[in-house]
Amino acid sequence: MIKTAQDIILKPIITEASMDALSMNKYTFKVAKTANKVEIAKAVEELFGVKVAKVNTISVKGKQKRMGRSVGYRPDWKKAIVTLAEGEKTIEFFDGLM
């Protein structure tokens, strides 16, 4: 199965911690659980036209949620922190958020 860049990069993560990391040229995305670091780097380069230096991934466990007596879990997901190469321009999507 061939994955496109849109199948790998699901959405950006916009939190206080991820906004602080923008000053260090680090961008945070929610990615497909099956994607590896090489696929994530290629997808970011293709979608945003930047050069990726490093990719760190984190598998996030779903939180436990209750509805009355029944207990369930939110789905597990994967987070990627992408560091751009030195001297690389910023990703335009995040420019207005800083």
CSV table of N, CA and C in Angstrom, one decimal:
chain,number,residue,atom,x,y,z
A,1,MET,N,0.8,-1.2,0.0
A,1,MET,CA,0.0,0.0,0.0
A,1,MET,C,0.9,1.2,0.0
A,2,ILE,N,0.7,2.1,-1.0
A,2,ILE,CA,1.4,3.3,-1.1
A,2,ILE,C,0.7,4.4,-0.3
A,3,LYS,N,1.5,5.0,0.6
A,3,LYS,CA,1.0,6.1,1.5
A,3,LYS,C,1.4,7.4,0.9
A,4,THR,N,0.4,8.4,0.8
A,4,THR,CA,0.7,9.7,0.4
A,4,THR,C,1.1,10.5,1.6
A,5,ALA,N,1.7,11.7,1.3
A,5,ALA,CA,2.1,12.6,2.4
A,5,ALA,C,0.9,13.0,3.3
A,6,GLN,N,-0.3,13.2,2.7
A,6,GLN,CA,-1.4,13.5,3.5
A,6,GLN,C,-1.9,12.4,4.4
A,7,ASP,N,-1.6,11.1,4.0
A,7,ASP,CA,-2.0,10.0,4.8
A,7,ASP,C,-1.0,9.9,6.0
A,8,ILE,N,0.2,10.4,5.9
A,8,ILE,CA,1.2,10.3,7.0
A,8,ILE,C,1.0,11.4,8.0
A,9,ILE,N,1.0,12.6,7.5
A,9,ILE,CA,0.9,13.8,8.4
A,9,ILE,C,-0.6,14.1,8.5
A,10,LEU,N,-1.2,13.8,9.7
A,10,LEU,CA,-2.6,14.0,9.9
A,10,LEU,C,-3.0,15.4,10.3
A,11,LYS,N,-2.3,16.0,11.2
A,11,LYS,CA,-2.6,17.4,11.6
A,11,LYS,C,-1.5,17.9,12.5
A,12,PRO,N,-1.4,19.3,12.5
A,12,PRO,CA,-0.4,19.8,13.5
A,12,PRO,C,-0.9,19.8,14.9
A,13,ILE,N,0.0,19.8,15.8
A,13,ILE,CA,-0.3,19.9,17.2
A,13,ILE,C,0.0,21.2,17.7
A,14,ILE,N,-1.0,22.0,18.2
A,14,ILE,CA,-0.8,23.3,18.7
A,14,ILE,C,-1.1,23.4,20.2
A,15,THR,N,0.0,23.4,21.0
A,15,THR,CA,-0.1,23.5,22.4
A,15,THR,C,1.0,24.5,22.8
A,16,GLU,N,1.0,24.9,24.1
A,16,GLU,CA,2.0,25.8,24.6
A,16,GLU,C,3.4,25.3,24.4
A,17,ALA,N,3.6,24.0,24.7
A,17,ALA,CA,4.9,23.4,24.6
A,17,ALA,C,5.4,23.4,23.1
A,18,SER,N,4.5,23.0,22.2
A,18,SER,CA,4.9,23.0,20.8
A,18,SER,C,5.1,24.4,20.2
A,19,MET,N,4.4,25.4,20.7
A,19,MET,CA,4.7,26.7,20.3
A,19,MET,C,6.0,27.3,20.8
A,20,ASP,N,6.4,26.8,22.0
A,20,ASP,CA,7.7,27.2,22.5
A,20,ASP,C,8.9,26.6,21.7
A,21,ALA,N,8.6,25.4,21.2
A,21,ALA,CA,9.6,24.7,20.4
A,21,ALA,C,9.9,25.3,19.1
A,22,LEU,N,8.9,26.1,18.6
A,22,LEU,CA,9.1,26.7,17.3
A,22,LEU,C,10.3,27.6,17.2
A,23,SER,N,10.7,28.2,18.3
A,23,SER,CA,11.9,29.0,18.4
A,23,SER,C,13.2,28.2,18.1
A,24,MET,N,13.1,26.9,18.4
A,24,MET,CA,14.3,26.0,18.1
A,24,MET,C,14.1,25.3,16.8
A,25,ASN,N,13.2,25.7,15.9
A,25,ASN,CA,13.0,25.1,14.6
A,25,ASN,C,12.4,23.7,14.7
A,26,LYS,N,11.6,23.5,15.7
A,26,LYS,CA,10.9,22.2,15.9
A,26,LYS,C,9.4,22.3,15.7
A,27,TYR,N,8.9,21.4,14.9
A,27,TYR,CA,7.4,21.4,14.6
A,27,TYR,C,6.8,20.1,15.0
A,28,THR,N,5.6,20.1,15.6
A,28,THR,CA,5.0,18.9,16.1
A,28,THR,C,3.7,18.6,15.3
A,29,PHE,N,3.6,17.3,15.0
A,29,PHE,CA,2.5,16.8,14.1
A,29,PHE,C,2.0,15.5,14.7
A,30,LYS,N,0.6,15.3,14.5
A,30,LYS,CA,0.0,14.0,14.7
A,30,LYS,C,0.2,13.2,13.4
A,31,VAL,N,0.8,12.0,13.5
A,31,VAL,CA,1.1,11.3,12.3
A,31,VAL,C,0.4,9.9,12.4
A,32,ALA,N,0.4,9.2,11.3
A,32,ALA,CA,-0.2,7.8,11.2
A,32,ALA,C,0.6,6.9,12.2
A,33,LYS,N,-0.1,6.0,12.8
A,33,LYS,CA,0.6,5.1,13.8
A,33,LYS,C,1.6,4.2,13.1
A,34,THR,N,1.4,3.9,11.8
A,34,THR,CA,2.3,2.9,11.1
A,34,THR,C,3.4,3.6,10.5
A,35,ALA,N,3.5,5.0,10.5
A,35,ALA,CA,4.5,5.7,9.8
A,35,ALA,C,5.9,5.6,10.5
A,36,ASN,N,7.0,5.5,9.8
A,36,ASN,CA,8.3,5.5,10.4
A,36,ASN,C,8.9,6.9,10.2
A,37,LYS,N,10.1,7.1,10.8
A,37,LYS,CA,10.8,8.4,10.8
A,37,LYS,C,11.1,8.8,9.4
A,38,VAL,N,11.6,7.9,8.5
A,38,VAL,CA,12.0,8.2,7.2
A,38,VAL,C,10.7,8.7,6.4
A,39,GLU,N,9.6,8.0,6.5
A,39,GLU,CA,8.4,8.4,5.8
A,39,GLU,C,7.9,9.7,6.3
A,40,ILE,N,8.0,10.0,7.6
A,40,ILE,CA,7.6,11.3,8.2
A,40,ILE,C,8.4,12.4,7.6
A,41,ALA,N,9.7,12.2,7.6
A,41,ALA,CA,10.6,13.3,7.0
A,41,ALA,C,10.3,13.5,5.6
A,42,LYS,N,10.1,12.5,4.8
A,42,LYS,CA,9.8,12.7,3.4
A,42,LYS,C,8.5,13.4,3.2
A,43,ALA,N,7.5,13.1,4.0
A,43,ALA,CA,6.2,13.7,3.9
A,43,ALA,C,6.2,15.2,4.2
A,44,VAL,N,7.0,15.6,5.3
A,44,VAL,CA,7.1,17.0,5.7
A,44,VAL,C,7.8,17.7,4.6
A,45,GLU,N,8.9,17.2,4.0
A,45,GLU,CA,9.6,17.8,2.9
A,45,GLU,C,8.7,18.0,1.7
A,46,GLU,N,7.9,17.0,1.4
A,46,GLU,CA,7.0,17.1,0.2
A,46,GLU,C,5.9,18.2,0.5
A,47,LEU,N,5.3,18.1,1.6
A,47,LEU,CA,4.1,19.0,1.9
A,47,LEU,C,4.5,20.5,2.1
A,48,PHE,N,5.6,20.7,2.8
A,48,PHE,CA,6.0,22.1,3.1
A,48,PHE,C,7.2,22.7,2.4
A,49,GLY,N,7.9,21.8,1.6
A,49,GLY,CA,9.0,22.3,0.9
A,49,GLY,C,10.2,22.8,1.7
A,50,VAL,N,10.5,22.0,2.8
A,50,VAL,CA,11.6,22.4,3.7
A,50,VAL,C,12.5,21.2,3.8
A,51,LYS,N,13.7,21.3,4.4
A,51,LYS,CA,14.7,20.3,4.6
A,51,LYS,C,14.6,19.8,6.0
A,52,VAL,N,14.4,18.6,6.3
A,52,VAL,CA,14.3,18.0,7.6
A,52,VAL,C,15.6,17.5,8.1
A,53,ALA,N,16.1,17.9,9.3
A,53,ALA,CA,17.3,17.4,9.9
A,53,ALA,C,17.1,16.2,10.7
A,54,LYS,N,16.0,16.2,11.5
A,54,LYS,CA,15.8,15.1,12.5
A,54,LYS,C,14.3,14.9,12.8
A,55,VAL,N,13.9,13.7,13.1
A,55,VAL,CA,12.6,13.4,13.5
A,55,VAL,C,12.6,12.5,14.7
A,56,ASN,N,11.8,13.0,15.7
A,56,ASN,CA,11.6,12.2,17.0
A,56,ASN,C,10.2,11.8,17.0
A,57,THR,N,9.9,10.5,17.4
A,57,THR,CA,8.5,10.1,17.4
A,57,THR,C,8.2,9.6,18.8
A,58,ILE,N,6.9,9.8,19.2
A,58,ILE,CA,6.4,9.4,20.5
A,58,ILE,C,5.1,8.6,20.3
A,59,SER,N,4.9,7.4,20.8
A,59,SER,CA,3.7,6.7,20.8
A,59,SER,C,2.9,7.1,22.0
A,60,VAL,N,1.7,7.7,21.9
A,60,VAL,CA,0.9,8.3,23.0
A,60,VAL,C,-0.2,7.3,23.3
A,61,LYS,N,-0.3,6.9,24.5
A,61,LYS,CA,-1.4,6.0,24.9
A,61,LYS,C,-2.7,6.7,25.1
A,62,GLY,N,-3.8,6.1,24.7
A,62,GLY,CA,-5.1,6.8,24.8
A,62,GLY,C,-5.5,6.9,26.3
A,63,LYS,N,-6.1,8.0,26.6
A,63,LYS,CA,-6.6,8.2,28.0
A,63,LYS,C,-7.8,7.4,28.4
A,64,GLN,N,-7.9,7.0,29.6
A,64,GLN,CA,-9.1,6.3,30.1
A,64,GLN,C,-10.3,7.3,30.3
A,65,LYS,N,-11.4,6.9,29.8
A,65,LYS,CA,-12.6,7.8,29.9
A,65,LYS,C,-13.8,7.0,30.4
A,66,ARG,N,-14.6,7.6,31.2
A,66,ARG,CA,-15.8,6.9,31.8
A,66,ARG,C,-17.1,7.6,31.3
A,67,MET,N,-18.1,6.8,31.1
A,67,MET,CA,-19.4,7.2,30.9
A,67,MET,C,-20.3,6.5,31.9
A,68,GLY,N,-20.5,7.0,33.0
A,68,GLY,CA,-21.3,6.3,34.1
A,68,GLY,C,-20.5,5.2,34.6
A,69,ARG,N,-21.0,3.9,34.5
A,69,ARG,CA,-20.3,2.8,35.0
A,69,ARG,C,-19.4,2.2,34.0
A,70,SER,N,-19.6,2.5,32.8
A,70,SER,CA,-18.7,1.8,31.7
A,70,SER,C,-17.4,2.6,31.6
A,71,VAL,N,-16.4,1.9,31.3
A,71,VAL,CA,-15.0,2.5,31.1
A,71,VAL,C,-14.6,2.2,29.7
A,72,GLY,N,-14.0,3.2,29.1
A,72,GLY,CA,-13.4,3.0,27.7
A,72,GLY,C,-12.1,3.8,27.6
A,73,TYR,N,-11.5,3.7,26.5
A,73,TYR,CA,-10.2,4.3,26.2
A,73,TYR,C,-10.3,5.1,24.9
A,74,ARG,N,-9.7,6.3,24.9
A,74,ARG,CA,-9.5,7.0,23.6
A,74,ARG,C,-8.4,6.2,22.9
A,75,PRO,N,-8.4,6.4,21.5
A,75,PRO,CA,-7.4,5.6,20.7
A,75,PRO,C,-6.0,6.0,21.0
A,76,ASP,N,-5.1,5.1,20.8
A,76,ASP,CA,-3.6,5.4,20.9
A,76,ASP,C,-3.3,6.2,19.6
A,77,TRP,N,-2.2,7.0,19.7
A,77,TRP,CA,-1.8,7.8,18.5
A,77,TRP,C,-0.3,8.1,18.5
A,78,LYS,N,0.2,8.6,17.4
A,78,LYS,CA,1.6,8.8,17.4
A,78,LYS,C,1.9,10.3,17.1
A,79,LYS,N,2.9,10.8,17.8
A,79,LYS,CA,3.3,12.2,17.7
A,79,LYS,C,4.7,12.3,17.1
A,80,ALA,N,5.0,13.2,16.2
A,80,ALA,CA,6.3,13.4,15.6
A,80,ALA,C,6.8,14.8,15.9
A,81,ILE,N,8.0,15.0,16.4
A,81,ILE,CA,8.6,16.3,16.5
A,81,ILE,C,9.7,16.4,15.4
A,82,VAL,N,9.5,17.3,14.5
A,82,VAL,CA,10.3,17.4,13.3
A,82,VAL,C,11.2,18.6,13.5
A,83,THR,N,12.5,18.4,13.4
A,83,THR,CA,13.5,19.5,13.5
A,83,THR,C,14.0,19.8,12.1
A,84,LEU,N,13.9,21.1,11.7
A,84,LEU,CA,14.3,21.5,10.4
A,84,LEU,C,15.8,21.7,10.3
A,85,ALA,N,16.4,21.6,9.1
A,85,ALA,CA,17.8,21.8,9.0
A,85,ALA,C,18.2,23.3,9.3
A,86,GLU,N,19.4,23.5,9.7
A,86,GLU,CA,19.9,24.8,10.0
A,86,GLU,C,19.8,25.8,8.8
A,87,GLY,N,19.3,27.0,9.1
A,87,GLY,CA,19.1,28.0,8.0
A,87,GLY,C,17.9,27.8,7.2
A,88,GLU,N,17.1,26.8,7.5
A,88,GLU,CA,15.9,26.5,6.7
A,88,GLU,C,14.8,27.5,7.0
A,89,LYS,N,13.9,27.9,6.1
A,89,LYS,CA,12.8,28.8,6.3
A,89,LYS,C,11.8,28.1,7.2
A,90,THR,N,10.9,28.9,7.8
A,90,THR,CA,9.9,28.3,8.7
A,90,THR,C,8.7,27.7,7.8
A,91,ILE,N,7.9,26.9,8.4
A,91,ILE,CA,6.7,26.4,7.8
A,91,ILE,C,5.6,27.5,7.9
A,92,GLU,N,5.1,27.9,6.7
A,92,GLU,CA,4.1,29.0,6.7
A,92,GLU,C,2.9,28.8,7.6
A,93,PHE,N,2.4,27.6,7.7
A,93,PHE,CA,1.2,27.3,8.5
A,93,PHE,C,1.4,27.8,9.9
A,94,PHE,N,2.5,27.8,10.5
A,94,PHE,CA,2.8,28.1,11.9
A,94,PHE,C,3.1,29.6,12.1
A,95,ASP,N,3.4,30.4,11.0
A,95,ASP,CA,3.8,31.7,11.1
A,95,ASP,C,2.8,32.6,11.8
A,96,GLY,N,1.5,32.5,11.6
A,96,GLY,CA,0.6,33.4,12.2
A,96,GLY,C,0.2,33.0,13.6
A,97,LEU,N,0.7,31.9,14.1
A,97,LEU,CA,0.4,31.4,15.4
A,97,LEU,C,1.4,31.8,16.5
A,98,MET,N,2.6,32.3,16.1
A,98,MET,CA,3.6,32.6,17.1
A,98,MET,C,3.3,34.0,17.7
